[in-house]
mmCIF file of C-alpha atoms and ligand atoms in Angstrom:
data_model
loop_
_atom_site.group_PDB
_atom_site.id
_atom_site.type_symbol
_atom_site.label_atom_id
_atom_site.label_comp_id
_atom_site.label_asym_id
_atom_site.label_seq_id
_atom_site.Cartn_x
_atom_site.Cartn_y
_atom_site.Cartn_z
ATOM 1 C CA MET A 1 -28.955 -10.364 46.002
ATOM 2 C CA ARG A 2 -30.542 -8.905 43.029
ATOM 3 C CA LYS A 3 -29.353 -5.436 43.955
ATOM 4 C CA ASN A 4 -25.723 -6.776 44.326
ATOM 5 C CA MET A 5 -25.956 -8.227 40.862
ATOM 6 C CA VAL A 6 -26.997 -4.876 39.614
ATOM 7 C CA LEU A 7 -24.240 -3.078 41.410
ATOM 8 C CA VAL A 8 -21.598 -5.503 39.944
ATOM 9 C CA PHE A 9 -23.043 -5.107 36.603
ATOM 10 C CA LEU A 10 -22.943 -1.318 36.827
ATOM 11 C CA LEU A 11 -19.269 -1.431 38.132
ATOM 12 C CA PHE A 12 -18.221 -3.701 35.452
ATOM 13 C CA SER A 13 -19.681 -1.500 32.612
ATOM 14 C CA PHE A 14 -18.047 1.397 34.159
ATOM 15 C CA PHE A 15 -14.719 -0.262 33.946
ATOM 16 C CA LEU A 16 -15.188 -1.258 30.444
ATOM 17 C CA ALA A 17 -16.214 2.245 29.448
ATOM 18 C CA ALA A 18 -13.225 3.674 31.354
ATOM 19 C CA SER A 19 -10.748 1.356 29.669
ATOM 20 C CA ALA A 20 -12.202 2.427 26.222
ATOM 21 C CA GLY A 21 -10.634 5.792 26.497
ATOM 22 C CA ASN A 22 -12.374 9.172 25.816
ATOM 23 C CA PHE A 23 -11.731 11.321 22.798
ATOM 24 C CA ASN A 24 -12.058 14.504 24.725
ATOM 25 C CA GLN A 25 -9.291 13.423 26.898
ATOM 26 C CA ASP A 26 -7.010 11.416 24.450
ATOM 27 C CA PHE A 27 -7.342 13.417 21.127
ATOM 28 C CA ALA A 28 -7.512 16.946 19.629
ATOM 29 C CA ILE A 29 -9.257 18.020 16.604
ATOM 30 C CA THR A 30 -6.698 19.505 14.507
ATOM 31 C CA TRP A 31 -8.429 20.707 11.337
ATOM 32 C CA GLY A 32 -11.611 20.852 9.424
ATOM 33 C CA ASP A 33 -13.393 23.867 10.847
ATOM 34 C CA GLY A 34 -16.111 22.046 12.726
ATOM 35 C CA ARG A 35 -16.287 19.055 10.397
ATOM 36 C CA ALA A 36 -14.744 16.854 13.019
ATOM 37 C CA LYS A 37 -17.004 16.319 16.114
ATOM 38 C CA VAL A 38 -16.614 14.539 19.494
ATOM 39 C CA LEU A 39 -19.949 13.277 20.540
ATOM 40 C CA ASN A 40 -21.761 11.336 23.341
ATOM 41 C CA ASN A 41 -19.458 12.432 26.229
ATOM 42 C CA GLY A 42 -16.479 11.538 24.382
ATOM 43 C CA GLN A 43 -17.457 8.137 23.318
ATOM 44 C CA LEU A 44 -17.677 8.826 19.645
ATOM 45 C CA LEU A 45 -15.923 10.946 17.235
ATOM 46 C CA THR A 46 -16.944 11.714 13.682
ATOM 47 C CA LEU A 47 -14.937 13.116 10.834
ATOM 48 C CA SER A 48 -16.436 14.616 7.588
ATOM 49 C CA LEU A 49 -15.585 15.716 4.255
ATOM 50 C CA ASP A 50 -17.338 18.222 1.775
ATOM 51 C CA LYS A 51 -16.167 19.924 -1.183
ATOM 52 C CA ALA A 52 -14.627 22.811 0.860
ATOM 53 C CA SER A 53 -12.529 20.676 3.355
ATOM 54 C CA GLY A 54 -11.999 17.401 5.100
ATOM 55 C CA SER A 55 -11.132 16.998 8.750
ATOM 56 C CA GLY A 56 -8.713 15.377 11.161
ATOM 57 C CA PHE A 57 -7.659 14.624 14.761
ATOM 58 C CA LYS A 58 -4.390 13.849 16.674
ATOM 59 C CA SER A 59 -3.567 12.237 19.904
ATOM 60 C CA LYS A 60 -2.590 14.336 22.634
ATOM 61 C CA ASN A 61 0.136 11.894 23.741
ATOM 62 C CA GLN A 62 3.075 10.780 21.861
ATOM 63 C CA TYR A 63 3.894 6.989 22.117
ATOM 64 C CA LEU A 64 7.011 4.933 21.861
ATOM 65 C CA PHE A 65 5.501 1.581 21.314
ATOM 66 C CA GLY A 66 1.945 0.412 21.982
ATOM 67 C CA LYS A 67 -0.965 -2.034 21.323
ATOM 68 C CA ILE A 68 -3.378 0.284 20.102
ATOM 69 C CA ASP A 69 -6.955 -0.539 18.917
ATOM 70 C CA MET A 70 -9.514 1.755 17.242
ATOM 71 C CA GLN A 71 -12.951 0.865 16.142
ATOM 72 C CA ILE A 72 -13.779 2.654 12.832
ATOM 73 C CA LYS A 73 -16.895 2.601 10.685
ATOM 74 C CA LEU A 74 -16.039 3.980 7.139
ATOM 75 C CA VAL A 75 -17.995 6.388 4.798
ATOM 76 C CA PRO A 76 -20.967 4.356 3.751
ATOM 77 C CA GLY A 77 -22.617 4.434 0.189
ATOM 78 C CA ASN A 78 -20.615 6.143 -2.584
ATOM 79 C CA SER A 79 -17.317 6.928 -1.018
ATOM 80 C CA ALA A 80 -15.318 6.835 -4.103
ATOM 81 C CA GLY A 81 -12.378 9.452 -4.104
ATOM 82 C CA THR A 82 -12.413 9.603 -0.489
ATOM 83 C CA VAL A 83 -9.574 8.443 1.729
ATOM 84 C CA THR A 84 -9.723 7.762 5.561
ATOM 85 C CA ALA A 85 -6.343 7.454 6.947
ATOM 86 C CA TYR A 86 -5.541 6.366 10.399
ATOM 87 C CA TYR A 87 -1.982 6.066 11.251
ATOM 88 C CA LEU A 88 0.929 6.632 13.785
ATOM 89 C CA SER A 89 3.734 9.022 12.832
ATOM 90 C CA SER A 90 6.546 11.093 14.045
ATOM 91 C CA LEU A 91 7.337 14.376 12.582
ATOM 92 C CA GLY A 92 10.170 15.646 10.176
ATOM 93 C CA SER A 93 11.969 14.522 7.078
ATOM 94 C CA ALA A 94 13.382 11.475 8.721
ATOM 95 C CA HIS A 95 9.956 10.402 10.386
ATOM 96 C CA ASP A 96 8.745 6.935 11.078
ATOM 97 C CA GLU A 97 5.226 6.052 10.107
ATOM 98 C CA ILE A 98 2.821 3.081 10.266
ATOM 99 C CA ASP A 99 -0.376 3.459 8.083
ATOM 100 C CA PHE A 100 -3.810 2.296 7.615
ATOM 101 C CA GLU A 101 -5.461 3.951 4.796
ATOM 102 C CA PHE A 102 -9.022 3.101 3.584
ATOM 103 C CA LEU A 103 -9.676 3.887 -0.117
ATOM 104 C CA GLY A 104 -13.451 4.387 -0.863
ATOM 105 C CA ASN A 105 -15.417 3.030 -3.706
ATOM 106 C CA LEU A 106 -18.757 3.087 -5.434
ATOM 107 C CA SER A 107 -21.705 1.690 -3.602
ATOM 108 C CA GLY A 108 -21.450 -2.052 -3.321
ATOM 109 C CA ASP A 109 -17.642 -2.126 -4.604
ATOM 110 C CA PRO A 110 -14.928 -3.033 -2.327
ATOM 111 C CA TYR A 111 -12.875 -0.520 -0.274
ATOM 112 C CA ILE A 112 -9.087 -0.983 -0.423
ATOM 113 C CA LEU A 113 -7.119 -1.189 2.861
ATOM 114 C CA HIS A 114 -3.634 0.187 1.987
ATOM 115 C CA THR A 115 -0.923 -0.303 4.521
ATOM 116 C CA ASN A 116 2.616 1.159 4.628
ATOM 117 C CA VAL A 117 5.566 1.395 6.929
ATOM 118 C CA PHE A 118 7.967 4.329 6.914
ATOM 119 C CA THR A 119 11.316 4.177 8.525
ATOM 120 C CA LYS A 120 13.648 7.242 8.649
ATOM 121 C CA GLY A 121 11.437 9.135 6.187
ATOM 122 C CA SER A 122 11.311 6.383 3.483
ATOM 123 C CA GLY A 123 8.309 4.260 2.850
ATOM 124 C CA ASN A 124 7.710 2.338 -0.420
ATOM 125 C CA ARG A 125 6.438 -0.680 1.414
ATOM 126 C CA GLU A 126 2.833 -0.770 0.423
ATOM 127 C CA GLN A 127 0.632 -3.722 0.844
ATOM 128 C CA GLN A 128 -3.188 -3.535 -0.127
ATOM 129 C CA PHE A 129 -6.066 -5.676 0.921
ATOM 130 C CA TYR A 130 -9.818 -6.141 0.306
ATOM 131 C CA LEU A 131 -11.789 -6.870 3.597
ATOM 132 C CA TRP A 132 -13.811 -9.933 4.286
ATOM 133 C CA PHE A 133 -16.700 -7.790 5.366
ATOM 134 C CA ASP A 134 -18.358 -4.457 4.596
ATOM 135 C CA PRO A 135 -16.491 -1.816 6.597
ATOM 136 C CA THR A 136 -19.195 0.645 6.200
ATOM 137 C CA LYS A 137 -21.993 -1.371 7.895
ATOM 138 C CA ASP A 138 -20.601 -1.704 11.249
ATOM 139 C CA PHE A 139 -17.660 -0.657 13.439
ATOM 140 C CA HIS A 140 -14.610 -2.911 13.197
ATOM 141 C CA THR A 141 -11.347 -2.998 15.165
ATOM 142 C CA TYR A 142 -8.190 -1.754 13.522
ATOM 143 C CA SER A 143 -5.133 -2.554 15.612
ATOM 144 C CA ILE A 144 -1.480 -1.684 15.572
ATOM 145 C CA LEU A 145 1.021 -3.820 17.738
ATOM 146 C CA TRP A 146 4.328 -1.888 17.769
ATOM 147 C CA ASN A 147 7.041 -3.051 20.037
ATOM 148 C CA PRO A 148 10.905 -3.240 19.731
ATOM 149 C CA ARG A 149 10.539 -6.744 18.068
ATOM 150 C CA THR A 150 7.786 -6.294 15.490
ATOM 151 C CA ILE A 151 4.955 -4.283 14.059
ATOM 152 C CA VAL A 152 1.643 -6.274 13.370
ATOM 153 C CA PHE A 153 -1.427 -4.773 11.682
ATOM 154 C CA SER A 154 -4.659 -6.580 12.679
ATOM 155 C CA VAL A 155 -8.221 -6.266 11.794
ATOM 156 C CA ASP A 156 -10.764 -7.637 14.181
ATOM 157 C CA GLY A 157 -8.089 -9.518 15.877
ATOM 158 C CA THR A 158 -6.839 -11.249 12.652
ATOM 159 C CA PRO A 159 -3.286 -10.206 11.847
ATOM 160 C CA ILE A 160 -2.993 -9.130 8.150
ATOM 161 C CA ARG A 161 0.688 -7.811 8.195
ATOM 162 C CA GLU A 162 3.828 -8.064 10.085
ATOM 163 C CA PHE A 163 7.032 -5.854 9.714
ATOM 164 C CA LYS A 164 9.587 -7.417 11.890
ATOM 165 C CA ASN A 165 12.629 -5.697 13.467
ATOM 166 C CA LEU A 166 15.411 -6.998 11.100
ATOM 167 C CA GLU A 167 17.975 -4.381 12.265
ATOM 168 C CA SER A 168 20.459 -7.483 12.370
ATOM 169 C CA LYS A 169 20.199 -7.584 8.705
ATOM 170 C CA GLY A 170 20.653 -3.886 8.200
ATOM 171 C CA ILE A 171 17.119 -2.848 7.718
ATOM 172 C CA SER A 172 16.187 0.079 9.762
ATOM 173 C CA PHE A 173 13.080 -0.279 12.285
ATOM 174 C CA PRO A 174 11.138 2.296 13.871
ATOM 175 C CA LYS A 175 12.125 2.465 17.613
ATOM 176 C CA ASN A 176 13.716 5.696 18.303
ATOM 177 C CA GLN A 177 10.997 8.148 17.589
ATOM 178 C CA ALA A 178 7.745 8.648 19.464
ATOM 179 C CA MET A 179 4.715 8.838 17.391
ATOM 180 C CA TRP A 180 1.312 10.546 17.487
ATOM 181 C CA ILE A 181 -1.821 8.848 16.348
ATOM 182 C CA PHE A 182 -3.456 10.742 13.517
ATOM 183 C CA SER A 183 -6.573 10.329 11.467
ATOM 184 C CA SER A 184 -8.097 12.257 8.625
ATOM 185 C CA LEU A 185 -10.810 12.056 5.925
ATOM 186 C CA TRP A 186 -9.967 13.852 2.741
ATOM 187 C CA ASN A 187 -10.543 13.906 -0.992
ATOM 188 C CA ALA A 188 -7.999 11.955 -3.003
ATOM 189 C CA ASP A 189 -9.899 11.345 -6.190
ATOM 190 C CA ASP A 190 -6.769 11.913 -8.249
ATOM 191 C CA TRP A 191 -5.449 8.369 -7.160
ATOM 192 C CA ALA A 192 -7.808 6.627 -4.704
ATOM 193 C CA THR A 193 -10.400 4.792 -6.596
ATOM 194 C CA ARG A 194 -9.363 2.585 -9.583
ATOM 195 C CA GLY A 195 -6.244 4.745 -9.716
ATOM 196 C CA GLY A 196 -8.096 8.008 -9.984
ATOM 197 C CA LEU A 197 -10.491 6.874 -12.831
ATOM 198 C CA VAL A 198 -13.523 7.293 -10.477
ATOM 199 C CA LYS A 199 -13.959 10.826 -9.046
ATOM 200 C CA THR A 200 -15.681 11.994 -5.717
ATOM 201 C CA ASP A 201 -19.504 12.524 -6.278
ATOM 202 C CA TRP A 202 -19.947 15.849 -4.241
ATOM 203 C CA SER A 203 -23.611 15.463 -4.613
ATOM 204 C CA GLN A 204 -23.312 12.788 -1.872
ATOM 205 C CA ALA A 205 -21.351 15.053 0.595
ATOM 206 C CA PRO A 206 -20.754 15.378 3.402
ATOM 207 C CA PHE A 207 -19.122 12.043 3.661
ATOM 208 C CA THR A 208 -18.673 10.787 7.239
ATOM 209 C CA ALA A 209 -16.443 8.166 9.199
ATOM 210 C CA SER A 210 -16.880 7.365 12.714
ATOM 211 C CA TYR A 211 -14.601 6.308 15.646
ATOM 212 C CA LYS A 212 -15.160 4.687 18.996
ATOM 213 C CA ASN A 213 -13.510 2.439 21.618
ATOM 214 C CA PHE A 214 -10.005 3.719 21.278
ATOM 215 C CA ASN A 215 -7.807 1.676 23.646
ATOM 216 C CA ALA A 216 -4.157 1.848 24.007
ATOM 217 C CA GLN A 217 -1.828 -0.268 26.037
ATOM 218 C CA ALA A 218 1.223 1.948 25.391
ATOM 219 C CA CYS A 219 4.265 3.804 26.404
ATOM 220 C CA VAL A 220 3.479 7.261 26.694
ATOM 221 C CA TRP A 221 6.347 9.564 25.724
ATOM 222 C CA SER A 222 6.883 12.802 27.751
ATOM 223 C CA SER A 223 9.901 15.174 27.903
ATOM 224 C CA GLY A 224 12.464 12.582 27.132
ATOM 225 C CA SER A 225 11.103 9.647 29.294
ATOM 226 C CA SER A 226 8.362 7.104 28.686
ATOM 227 C CA SER A 227 5.863 5.249 30.871
ATOM 228 C CA CYS A 228 4.455 2.159 29.836
ATOM 229 C CA SER A 229 1.032 0.741 30.813
ATOM 230 C CA SER A 230 0.195 -2.565 32.040
ATOM 231 C CA ASN A 231 -2.981 -4.563 32.084
ATOM 232 C CA SER A 232 -5.279 -5.284 34.947
ATOM 233 C CA SER A 233 -2.927 -8.181 35.934
ATOM 234 C CA GLY A 234 -0.068 -5.939 36.107
ATOM 235 C CA SER A 235 1.530 -7.452 32.881
ATOM 236 C CA SER A 236 2.892 -5.458 29.984
ATOM 237 C CA SER A 237 3.583 -8.616 27.890
ATOM 238 C CA TRP A 238 2.514 -6.688 24.791
ATOM 239 C CA LEU A 239 5.818 -4.982 24.773
ATOM 240 C CA SER A 240 7.597 -8.290 23.875
ATOM 241 C CA GLU A 241 4.704 -10.006 22.059
ATOM 242 C CA SER A 242 5.199 -11.316 18.642
ATOM 243 C CA LEU A 243 3.107 -13.623 16.209
ATOM 244 C CA ASP A 244 2.694 -16.953 17.215
ATOM 245 C CA ALA A 245 1.978 -19.941 14.973
ATOM 246 C CA THR A 246 -1.734 -19.308 14.793
ATOM 247 C CA GLY A 247 -1.065 -15.505 13.944
ATOM 248 C CA LYS A 248 1.383 -16.599 11.108
ATOM 249 C CA GLU A 249 -1.320 -18.968 9.663
ATOM 250 C CA ARG A 250 -3.889 -16.112 9.884
ATOM 251 C CA ILE A 251 -1.419 -13.878 7.974
ATOM 252 C CA LYS A 252 -1.020 -16.413 5.167
ATOM 253 C CA TRP A 253 -4.813 -16.956 4.893
ATOM 254 C CA VAL A 254 -5.519 -13.285 4.576
ATOM 255 C CA GLN A 255 -2.581 -12.776 2.132
ATOM 256 C CA LYS A 256 -3.736 -15.652 0.115
ATOM 257 C CA ASN A 257 -7.337 -14.691 -0.070
ATOM 258 C CA TYR A 258 -7.518 -10.858 0.349
ATOM 259 C CA MET A 259 -4.123 -9.334 -0.716
ATOM 260 C CA ILE A 260 -4.271 -7.300 -3.877
ATOM 261 C CA TYR A 261 -0.930 -5.659 -3.785
ATOM 262 C CA ASN A 262 2.404 -6.427 -2.267
ATOM 263 C CA TYR A 263 5.509 -4.380 -2.872
ATOM 264 C CA CYS A 264 7.545 -7.481 -1.914
ATOM 265 C CA THR A 265 6.413 -9.183 -5.129
ATOM 266 C CA ASP A 266 6.523 -6.122 -7.522
ATOM 267 C CA LEU A 267 9.639 -6.815 -9.635
ATOM 268 C CA LYS A 268 8.660 -4.252 -12.187
ATOM 269 C CA ARG A 269 8.880 -1.700 -9.676
ATOM 270 C CA PHE A 270 12.103 -3.062 -8.133
ATOM 271 C CA PRO A 271 14.054 -4.149 -11.170
ATOM 272 C CA LEU A 272 17.326 -4.085 -9.293
ATOM 273 C CA GLY A 273 16.114 -6.292 -6.795
ATOM 274 C CA LEU A 274 13.302 -6.535 -3.994
ATOM 275 C CA PRO A 275 14.010 -4.765 -0.806
ATOM 276 C CA THR A 276 16.034 -6.795 1.586
ATOM 277 C CA GLU A 277 13.192 -7.373 4.078
ATOM 278 C CA CYS A 278 11.353 -9.290 1.393
ATOM 279 C CA SER A 279 13.700 -12.171 1.118
ATOM 280 C CA VAL A 280 14.243 -12.570 4.915
ATOM 281 C CA ALA A 281 11.590 -14.967 6.483
HETATM 282 C C1 LIG B 1 -13.281 -0.556 -6.474
HETATM 283 O O1 LIG B 1 -14.019 -1.435 -7.153
HETATM 284 C C2 LIG B 1 -13.356 -1.953 -8.319
HETATM 285 C C3 LIG B 1 -14.333 -2.737 -9.036
HETATM 286 O O2 LIG B 1 -14.756 -3.904 -8.246
HETATM 287 C C4 LIG B 1 -12.088 -2.557 -7.936
HETATM 288 O O3 LIG B 1 -11.287 -2.891 -9.028
HETATM 289 C C5 LIG B 1 -11.176 -1.668 -6.965
HETATM 290 O O4 LIG B 1 -10.052 -2.393 -6.490
HETATM 291 C C6 LIG B 1 -12.086 -1.258 -5.866
HETATM 292 N N1 LIG B 1 -11.304 -0.327 -4.783
HETATM 293 C C7 LIG B 1 -10.811 0.824 -5.089
HETATM 294 C C8 LIG B 1 -10.407 1.543 -3.950
HETATM 295 O O5 LIG B 1 -10.428 1.271 -6.267
#
């Protein structure tokens, strides 16, 4: 009896681990000359930055839609001047892109989570947030739901931003270009912290960010066709998922309490009128 329990437990943990993905299998280190490392048999990835270079990685697969989770622990201590970017992007001048960027800060001062959406090469859709926890103490889950209806950014399961498909109102939506997942840690002390006022303190280098538990329910795009994954009960409901009433309430809560910049309210920047998507509910 007890033996069976142990076996069940072992099998269960195996499936959990297997579904969490493996950095050796799913990603390739693209730059940084040894500063990016895959550890623990592919269960952990670290990026580092020092005065000579940052580092980065890229998914091996290209995806056209997905529900993608990554757990990230950001650079602790004095991370001012550093930026950890985690994003989906296609290539080329008319590329689409869905961005999370984490702007570092002095010890004890809050990180900024910067988000943006690019369609056909144009972005200018920034929203910035503080987080309701210290993102350097533990791993937290940063998720992107991207399907033909909507894009939802979430943090630990709480939606913080939605970019809906409003093609019917003449706004372009990323749905024709497959994207890779990218991440990088780099120096951006000309703008990242308090608009560039606080510089990177190189005496604190190397700066390190860590990644684990990558999980993608997604459509993998390969030589012109895509195959979409379903969950254990055979459902690919994520492909048509959108925010429910609770999700909309959560976004309102985050925007009310943690949003520090919204392009949709920046009349100085758009004196001729806010972007169309800002006025469509
Ligand atoms: C850093 O801390 C300062 C002071 O609290 C704050 O104004 C700023 O928004 C924080 N974040 C960044 C990335 O500058």
